[in-house]
Amino acid sequence: MKQHPTVDGYLTYDANDFLADEYFQEWVKYNHPETAMFWQQLQELHPEKKKVIQEAFDLLSSMRFKTRTPDESRTRRIWEYIDVHTPEHNIRHINWHYKKMLAAASILLLIVLGFWQWRKTQFIYKDTAGSEISRILLPDHSEVILNANSRLKYAKDFNTNNKRELWIEGEAFFSVKPFTDGEGKSQPFIVHSTDLDVLVTGTAFNVYARRQLTRVVLNHGRVTIQFKNNRETARQLLPGEMLEYNETKKSLLQQPVDTLLFTSWKQQRFIFTNTPLKEVAQIIEDFYGCKVVFKDQELASYKITAEIDAPDIASLDTLLSKALNIRVTKDGNTLILESKP
Amino acid sequence: MENNGINEDQERWLAFQTGDKDALAYFFNTFIGSLYNYGLKFTQDEDIIEDTIQDLFIRLWTTRKRLSMPASVRNYLFKAFRNLLFRKLSKLQKTSKYESEYIFLDVELSAETNHINAEQQLIRDKRLENALQQLPHRQKEAIYLRFYENASYEEIAQIMGTTVKACYKNVFRALSYLRETLITVITYLFFRLFFLN
């Protein structure tokens, strides 16, 4: 929209011209008030155009595109490869002489650093496979229950140097033991996710960090949430509250919830209350590490209320099919849902 | 393309040029989904797409100091991604001349029209889908970028390396063709209805 369009400019347009017109397309897609006003006015001034405009509008508004984005593990794999191959410092523009000295110095430095690194911050990784839930006892006797398809990372020297730090991808429930150092100061316990940090004293809470979404549910105790971006200020959560943050959508929500619903996975149980099938599908994808596809889009909006023990993946399709009276077919790692004819 | 995102992206671009890895990660996380989806329009081989995305971001990083600030980071990435992908595809001889084989446009047309019933809608959608798949590749790509990525004609021209006029023509022809198909289908349905009764 470089120049503002005028009504007169459109008088010679037929349906095809409208279809391909940028300003017209903007109207159909976004329906901004000022755009809508322009097109309303045009139709009032020139009622003979109403029919073709309506026709073009109908066709454009009925176009939908199917999307397929990479799953979480693929995205992670792609990034890990890029991460390794994009070193933070490259010594490209330095002359030879200097380079040799630098090389010698850096080898020395590397040896020292490497040793230091090896001693100080070697990480322990705990990974869970699809439908696997594992219980991890940390050196400070805090407990982590790690949901399926998740990864927990912490330093080998966790709990020394007054630092208790963990990194989570996926979902986990934390029961934190209060811990004081020699001088009686309580030692912080920090859980990092991609977009935010949870600061804790003695507390039990759940962190969900998948699909660009981080959700923290606090069962008891007290936590402080700090955001990695600097737009949001730190927030405190009270017991029974949930905080949900989506970095891409920039949405932030804090509200009281039934904590049981968010931690039932620890007992390998799914609880759904009026949950759209689309969300159920996401939960299945997260837990089993498979893909769920809707052949009929209207299925996605079906609401489900149920409380079930997580079945093993082999009987998942029969269970879904019976419970929802739909057809479920399995294709490799993908479940295809469609309504019965 | 949202206008409000641009300045923020450009700020991040400056940070990225001075070697801020977080800025690179930000661009990766922001655009991985749409680049991946765009790539799938040219090949169903996800490993090639994965490869291309890795190459794209690694190149971006190693050449960052020589790059100038793009008006739109997304456009820049789309264009660079497209070039890399085509080079890769022709090298692998998956397509000797990409223009002749590529683009599978996965488009649904769903109209909530009151006049036709479910069965008729099915027939209509099928016909429209066929019509879409028969469009020339450049028309399909232009349609995809315009309506899915919401790129302006000017931006499409940049990404596809062509002129604004050519893009407009591509979109115009594609949509006119779809419209004609739709009219034929509706006439057909009308007659069917008429004779069945």
Coordinates of N, CA, C and O in Angstrom, one line a residue, chain A residues 2 13-23 25-26 29-30 52 55-56 58-70 74-79 81-90 92-93 194 212 231 247-248 250 297, chain B residues 2 8 12 19 21 24-26 28 32-33 36-37 40-41 44 46-47 50 53-54 57-58 61-62 64-66 105-112 124 129 143-144 146-148 150 152-154 168 171-172 175-176 178-180 182-183:
Chain A
K2 N 1.4 1.6 -1.1 CA 2.3 2.7 -1.1 C 1.5 4.0 -1.2 O 1.6 4.9 -0.3
Y13 N -12.7 -2.3 -12.2 CA -12.2 -3.6 -11.8 C -13.3 -4.7 -11.9 O -14.5 -4.4 -11.6
D14 N -13.0 -5.8 -12.4 CA -13.9 -7.0 -12.3 C -13.4 -7.9 -11.2 O -12.4 -7.6 -10.5
A15 N -14.1 -9.0 -11.0 CA -13.8 -9.9 -9.9 C -12.3 -10.3 -9.9 O -11.7 -10.4 -8.8
N16 N -11.8 -10.6 -11.0 CA -10.4 -11.1 -11.1 C -9.4 -10.0 -10.6 O -8.4 -10.3 -10.0
D17 N -9.7 -8.7 -11.0 CA -8.9 -7.6 -10.6 C -8.9 -7.5 -9.1 O -7.9 -7.3 -8.5
F18 N -10.1 -7.6 -8.5 CA -10.2 -7.5 -7.1 C -9.4 -8.6 -6.4 O -8.7 -8.3 -5.4
L19 N -9.6 -9.8 -6.9 CA -8.9 -10.9 -6.3 C -7.4 -10.7 -6.2 O -6.8 -11.0 -5.1
A20 N -6.8 -10.1 -7.2 CA -5.3 -9.9 -7.1 C -4.9 -8.6 -6.6 O -3.7 -8.3 -6.5
D21 N -5.8 -7.8 -6.1 CA -5.5 -6.4 -5.6 C -5.0 -6.5 -4.1 O -5.7 -7.1 -3.3
E22 N -3.8 -6.0 -3.9 CA -3.2 -6.1 -2.5 C -4.1 -5.5 -1.4 O -4.3 -6.0 -0.4
Y23 N -4.7 -4.3 -1.7 CA -5.5 -3.6 -0.7 C -6.7 -4.4 -0.4 O -7.2 -4.5 0.7
Q25 N -7.0 -7.7 -0.8 CA -6.6 -8.9 0.0 C -6.4 -8.6 1.5 O -6.7 -9.3 2.3
E26 N -5.8 -7.4 1.7 CA -5.6 -7.0 3.1 C -6.9 -6.9 3.9 O -7.0 -7.3 5.0
K29 N -8.2 -10.4 4.6 CA -7.4 -11.1 5.6 C -7.5 -10.5 7.0 O -7.6 -11.2 8.0
Y30 N -7.4 -9.2 7.1 CA -7.3 -8.6 8.4 C -8.5 -7.8 8.8 O -8.8 -7.6 10.0
V52 N -19.6 -8.6 -7.6 CA -18.2 -9.1 -7.9 C -17.3 -9.0 -6.7 O -16.5 -9.9 -6.4
E55 N -18.2 -11.9 -4.5 CA -17.6 -13.2 -5.1 C -16.1 -13.3 -4.8 O -15.6 -14.3 -4.3
A56 N -15.4 -12.2 -5.0 CA -13.9 -12.2 -4.8 C -13.7 -12.4 -3.3 O -12.8 -13.2 -2.9
D58 N -15.5 -14.0 -1.1 CA -15.8 -15.4 -0.7 C -14.6 -16.4 -1.0 O -14.2 -17.2 -0.3
L59 N -14.1 -16.2 -2.3 CA -13.1 -17.1 -2.7 C -11.8 -16.9 -1.8 O -11.2 -17.8 -1.3
L60 N -11.4 -15.6 -1.6 CA -10.2 -15.3 -0.9 C -10.3 -15.8 0.6 O -9.4 -16.4 1.1
S61 N -11.5 -15.6 1.1 CA -11.6 -15.9 2.6 C -11.7 -17.5 2.8 O -11.7 -17.9 3.9
S62 N -11.9 -18.2 1.7 CA -12.0 -19.7 1.9 C -10.7 -20.4 1.7 O -10.6 -21.6 1.8
M63 N -9.6 -19.6 1.4 CA -8.3 -20.3 1.2 C -7.6 -20.5 2.5 O -7.4 -19.6 3.3
R64 N -7.2 -21.8 2.7 CA -6.5 -22.1 3.9 C -5.3 -22.9 3.5 O -5.3 -23.7 2.6
F65 N -4.2 -22.8 4.2 CA -3.0 -23.5 3.9 C -2.7 -24.5 5.0 O -2.8 -24.2 6.1
K66 N -2.3 -25.7 4.6 CA -1.9 -26.7 5.6 C -0.4 -26.4 6.0 O 0.4 -26.1 5.2
T67 N -0.1 -26.5 7.3 CA 1.2 -26.2 7.8 C 1.8 -27.5 8.3 O 1.2 -28.4 8.8
R68 N 3.1 -27.6 8.1 CA 3.9 -28.7 8.8 C 5.2 -28.1 9.3 O 6.0 -27.7 8.5
T69 N 5.3 -28.0 10.5 CA 6.6 -27.5 11.1 C 7.3 -28.7 11.7 O 6.8 -29.7 12.1
P70 N 8.7 -28.5 11.9 CA 9.4 -29.6 12.4 C 9.1 -29.8 13.9 O 8.7 -28.9 14.6
R74 N 13.5 -32.5 16.2 CA 14.2 -32.2 15.0 C 14.8 -30.7 15.1 O 15.9 -30.5 14.8
T75 N 13.9 -29.9 15.6 CA 14.3 -28.5 15.8 C 15.6 -28.4 16.7 O 16.5 -27.7 16.4
R76 N 15.5 -29.2 17.8 CA 16.6 -29.2 18.7 C 17.9 -29.7 18.0 O 19.0 -29.1 18.2
R77 N 17.7 -30.7 17.2 CA 18.9 -31.3 16.5 C 19.5 -30.3 15.5 O 20.7 -30.2 15.5
I78 N 18.6 -29.6 14.8 CA 19.1 -28.7 13.8 C 19.9 -27.6 14.5 O 21.0 -27.2 14.1
W79 N 19.3 -27.1 15.6 CA 20.0 -26.0 16.3 C 21.3 -26.5 16.9 O 22.3 -25.8 16.9
Y81 N 23.4 -28.6 15.9 CA 24.4 -28.7 14.8 C 24.9 -27.3 14.5 O 26.1 -27.0 14.4
I82 N 23.9 -26.3 14.4 CA 24.3 -24.9 14.1 C 25.1 -24.4 15.2 O 26.2 -23.7 15.0
D83 N 24.7 -24.7 16.4 CA 25.4 -24.1 17.6 C 26.8 -24.5 17.7 O 27.7 -23.7 17.9
V84 N 27.1 -25.8 17.4 CA 28.5 -26.3 17.4 C 29.3 -25.6 16.3 O 30.5 -25.4 16.5
H85 N 28.7 -25.3 15.2 CA 29.4 -24.8 14.0 C 29.5 -23.3 13.9 O 29.9 -22.7 13.0
T86 N 29.0 -22.6 15.0 CA 29.0 -21.2 15.0 C 29.7 -20.7 16.2 O 29.1 -20.2 17.2
P87 N 31.1 -20.8 16.3 CA 31.8 -20.4 17.4 C 31.7 -18.9 17.7 O 31.6 -18.1 16.7
E88 N 31.7 -18.5 19.0 CA 31.4 -17.1 19.3 C 32.6 -16.2 18.8 O 32.4 -15.0 18.5
H89 N 33.8 -16.7 18.9 CA 34.9 -15.8 18.4 C 35.6 -16.5 17.3 O 36.1 -17.6 17.4
N90 N 35.7 -15.8 16.1 CA 36.6 -16.4 15.1 C 37.7 -15.4 14.8 O 37.6 -14.2 14.8
R92 N 39.7 -14.6 12.3 CA 39.8 -14.7 10.8 C 40.7 -13.6 10.3 O 41.5 -13.8 9.4
H93 N 40.6 -12.4 10.9 CA 41.3 -11.2 10.3 C 42.6 -10.9 10.9 O 43.1 -9.7 10.9
T194 N 13.9 -22.3 28.6 CA 14.3 -21.4 27.5 C 14.0 -20.0 27.8 O 14.9 -19.1 27.6
Q212 N 7.5 -23.9 22.7 CA 7.6 -22.4 22.9 C 6.8 -21.9 24.1 O 6.7 -20.7 24.4
R231 N 11.7 -7.4 29.2 CA 10.5 -6.7 29.1 C 9.6 -7.0 30.3 O 9.0 -6.1 30.9
E247 N 6.9 -17.1 24.6 CA 7.8 -16.1 24.1 C 7.4 -15.6 22.7 O 7.5 -14.4 22.4
T248 N 7.0 -16.5 21.8 CA 6.7 -16.1 20.5 C 5.4 -15.3 20.4 O 5.4 -14.3 19.7
K250 N 4.3 -13.7 23.0 CA 4.5 -12.6 24.0 C 3.3 -12.6 24.9 O 2.8 -11.6 25.3
Q297 N -10.7 -31.6 10.3 CA -10.4 -30.6 11.2 C -11.4 -30.4 12.3 O -11.1 -29.9 13.4
Chain B
E2 N 4.4 -7.9 9.6 CA 4.0 -6.9 10.6 C 5.0 -5.8 10.6 O 6.2 -6.0 10.7
E8 N 12.5 -4.1 15.8 CA 13.1 -5.0 16.8 C 14.0 -6.0 16.1 O 15.1 -6.2 16.6
R12 N 18.1 -6.5 16.7 CA 18.7 -7.8 16.9 C 19.8 -8.1 15.9 O 20.8 -8.7 16.2
G19 N 28.3 -10.3 17.0 CA 28.7 -11.6 17.5 C 27.8 -12.1 18.7 O 28.3 -12.9 19.5
K21 N 25.4 -14.4 20.1 CA 24.9 -15.7 19.7 C 23.4 -15.8 20.0 O 22.6 -16.5 19.3
L24 N 21.3 -14.7 17.1 CA 21.3 -15.8 16.1 C 20.2 -16.8 16.5 O 19.4 -17.2 15.7
A25 N 20.3 -17.2 17.8 CA 19.3 -18.2 18.3 C 17.9 -17.6 18.1 O 16.9 -18.3 17.8
Y26 N 17.7 -16.3 18.4 CA 16.4 -15.7 18.2 C 15.9 -15.8 16.8 O 14.7 -16.2 16.6
F28 N 16.8 -17.9 14.6 CA 16.6 -19.3 14.3 C 15.2 -19.7 14.8 O 14.3 -20.3 14.1
I32 N 12.4 -20.7 12.0 CA 12.6 -22.1 11.7 C 11.3 -22.7 11.2 O 11.3 -23.4 10.1
G33 N 10.2 -22.4 11.8 CA 8.9 -23.0 11.4 C 8.5 -22.6 10.0 O 8.2 -23.5 9.2
Y36 N 11.0 -24.0 7.3 CA 10.7 -25.4 7.1 C 9.5 -25.7 6.3 O 9.6 -26.5 5.3
N37 N 8.5 -25.0 6.6 CA 7.2 -25.2 5.9 C 7.4 -24.7 4.4 O 6.9 -25.4 3.5
L40 N 9.2 -27.3 2.4 CA 8.4 -28.5 2.1 C 7.6 -28.3 0.8 O 7.1 -29.2 0.3
K41 N 7.5 -27.0 0.4 CA 6.8 -26.7 -0.9 C 7.7 -27.2 -2.1 O 7.2 -27.3 -3.2
Q44 N 9.9 -33.0 -0.6 CA 9.4 -33.7 0.6 C 10.5 -34.4 1.4 O 10.3 -35.0 2.4
E46 N 12.9 -34.2 4.0 CA 13.1 -33.4 5.1 C 14.6 -33.2 5.5 O 15.0 -32.2 6.1
D47 N 15.4 -34.2 5.2 CA 16.8 -34.2 5.5 C 17.5 -33.0 4.7 O 18.4 -32.3 5.2
E50 N 16.5 -29.8 6.4 CA 17.3 -29.7 7.6 C 18.7 -29.2 7.3 O 19.2 -28.3 7.9
I53 N 18.8 -25.5 6.2 CA 18.6 -24.6 7.3 C 19.9 -24.5 8.1 O 20.3 -23.4 8.5
Q54 N 20.6 -25.6 8.3 CA 21.8 -25.6 9.0 C 22.9 -24.7 8.3 O 23.5 -23.8 8.8
F57 N 22.2 -20.9 8.5 CA 22.5 -20.2 9.7 C 24.0 -20.1 10.0 O 24.5 -19.2 10.5
I58 N 24.7 -21.2 9.6 CA 26.1 -21.2 9.7 C 26.8 -20.2 8.8 O 27.7 -19.4 9.3
W61 N 26.3 -16.8 10.1 CA 27.2 -16.4 11.2 C 28.6 -16.1 10.8 O 29.2 -15.1 11.2
T62 N 29.1 -17.0 9.9 CA 30.5 -16.8 9.5 C 30.7 -15.5 8.6 O 31.8 -15.0 8.5
R64 N 28.8 -12.7 8.9 CA 27.9 -11.7 9.5 C 28.5 -10.3 9.4 O 27.8 -9.3 9.2
K65 N 29.9 -10.2 9.4 CA 30.5 -8.9 9.4 C 30.4 -8.2 8.1 O 30.5 -7.0 8.0
R66 N 30.3 -9.0 7.0 CA 30.2 -8.5 5.7 C 28.8 -8.2 5.2 O 28.6 -7.6 4.2
L105 N 1.9 -27.7 -3.6 CA 1.2 -26.7 -2.8 C 0.0 -27.4 -2.0 O -0.9 -27.8 -2.6
D106 N 0.2 -27.5 -0.7 CA -0.7 -28.2 0.1 C -1.8 -27.2 0.6 O -1.7 -26.7 1.7
V107 N -2.8 -26.9 -0.2 CA -3.7 -25.8 0.1 C -5.1 -26.5 0.3 O -5.5 -27.3 -0.4
E108 N -5.8 -26.0 1.3 CA -7.2 -26.4 1.5 C -8.1 -25.3 1.1 O -7.7 -24.1 1.4
L109 N -9.2 -25.5 0.5 CA -10.2 -24.5 0.4 C -11.4 -24.8 1.2 O -12.0 -25.9 1.0
S110 N -11.7 -24.0 2.1 CA -12.8 -24.4 3.0 C -13.8 -23.2 3.0 O -13.4 -22.2 3.6
A111 N -14.9 -23.3 2.3 CA -15.8 -22.2 2.3 C -17.0 -22.6 3.1 O -17.5 -23.7 3.0
E112 N -17.5 -21.7 4.0 CA -18.7 -22.0 4.7 C -19.8 -21.4 3.9 O -20.4 -20.4 4.3
R124 N -16.6 -29.9 -4.6 CA -16.1 -28.6 -4.9 C -14.6 -28.5 -4.5 O -13.7 -28.1 -5.2
E129 N -8.9 -28.2 -5.4 CA -7.6 -28.7 -5.0 C -6.8 -29.2 -6.3 O -5.6 -28.8 -6.5
I143 N 1.4 -17.4 -4.8 CA 0.2 -17.5 -4.0 C 0.5 -17.8 -2.5 O 0.0 -17.3 -1.6
Y144 N 1.4 -18.8 -2.4 CA 1.8 -19.2 -1.0 C 2.4 -18.1 -0.3 O 2.0 -17.8 0.9
R146 N 2.1 -14.9 -0.8 CA 1.2 -13.8 -0.6 C 0.2 -14.1 0.6 O 0.0 -13.3 1.4
F147 N -0.4 -15.3 0.5 CA -1.5 -15.6 1.4 C -1.0 -16.3 2.7 O -1.6 -16.2 3.7
Y148 N 0.0 -17.1 2.6 CA 0.4 -17.8 3.8 C 1.4 -17.0 4.6 O 1.3 -16.8 5.8
N150 N 2.0 -13.9 3.9 CA 1.6 -12.5 3.9 C 2.6 -11.5 3.4 O 2.8 -10.4 4.0
S152 N 4.2 -8.9 0.8 CA 3.6 -8.0 -0.2 C 4.2 -8.4 -1.6 O 5.2 -9.1 -1.7
Y153 N 3.6 -7.9 -2.7 CA 4.1 -8.2 -4.0 C 5.5 -7.8 -4.1 O 6.3 -8.5 -4.8
E154 N 5.9 -6.7 -3.5 CA 7.3 -6.2 -3.6 C 8.2 -7.2 -2.9 O 9.3 -7.5 -3.5
Y168 N 2.5 -9.8 -9.6 CA 1.1 -9.5 -9.6 C 0.4 -10.4 -10.7 O -0.6 -11.0 -10.5
V171 N -0.1 -14.0 -9.4 CA -1.2 -14.1 -8.5 C -2.5 -13.9 -9.2 O -3.5 -14.6 -9.0
F172 N -2.6 -12.9 -10.1 CA -3.8 -12.6 -10.9 C -4.2 -13.9 -11.7 O -5.4 -14.3 -11.6
L175 N -5.4 -16.8 -9.4 CA -6.7 -16.6 -8.7 C -7.9 -16.6 -9.8 O -9.0 -17.1 -9.5
S176 N -7.6 -16.0 -10.9 CA -8.6 -16.0 -12.0 C -9.0 -17.5 -12.4 O -10.1 -17.8 -12.6
L178 N -8.6 -20.2 -10.5 CA -9.3 -20.8 -9.4 C -10.8 -20.3 -9.5 O -11.7 -21.1 -9.3
R179 N -11.0 -19.1 -9.8 CA -12.4 -18.5 -9.8 C -13.2 -19.2 -10.9 O -14.3 -19.6 -10.7
E180 N -12.5 -19.3 -12.1 CA -13.2 -20.0 -13.2 C -13.6 -21.4 -12.8 O -14.7 -21.9 -13.1
L182 N -14.1 -22.6 -9.9 CA -15.2 -22.5 -8.9 C -16.6 -22.3 -9.6 O -17.6 -23.0 -9.3
I183 N -16.6 -21.4 -10.6 CA -17.8 -21.1 -11.3 C -18.3 -22.4 -12.1 O -19.5 -22.8 -12.0

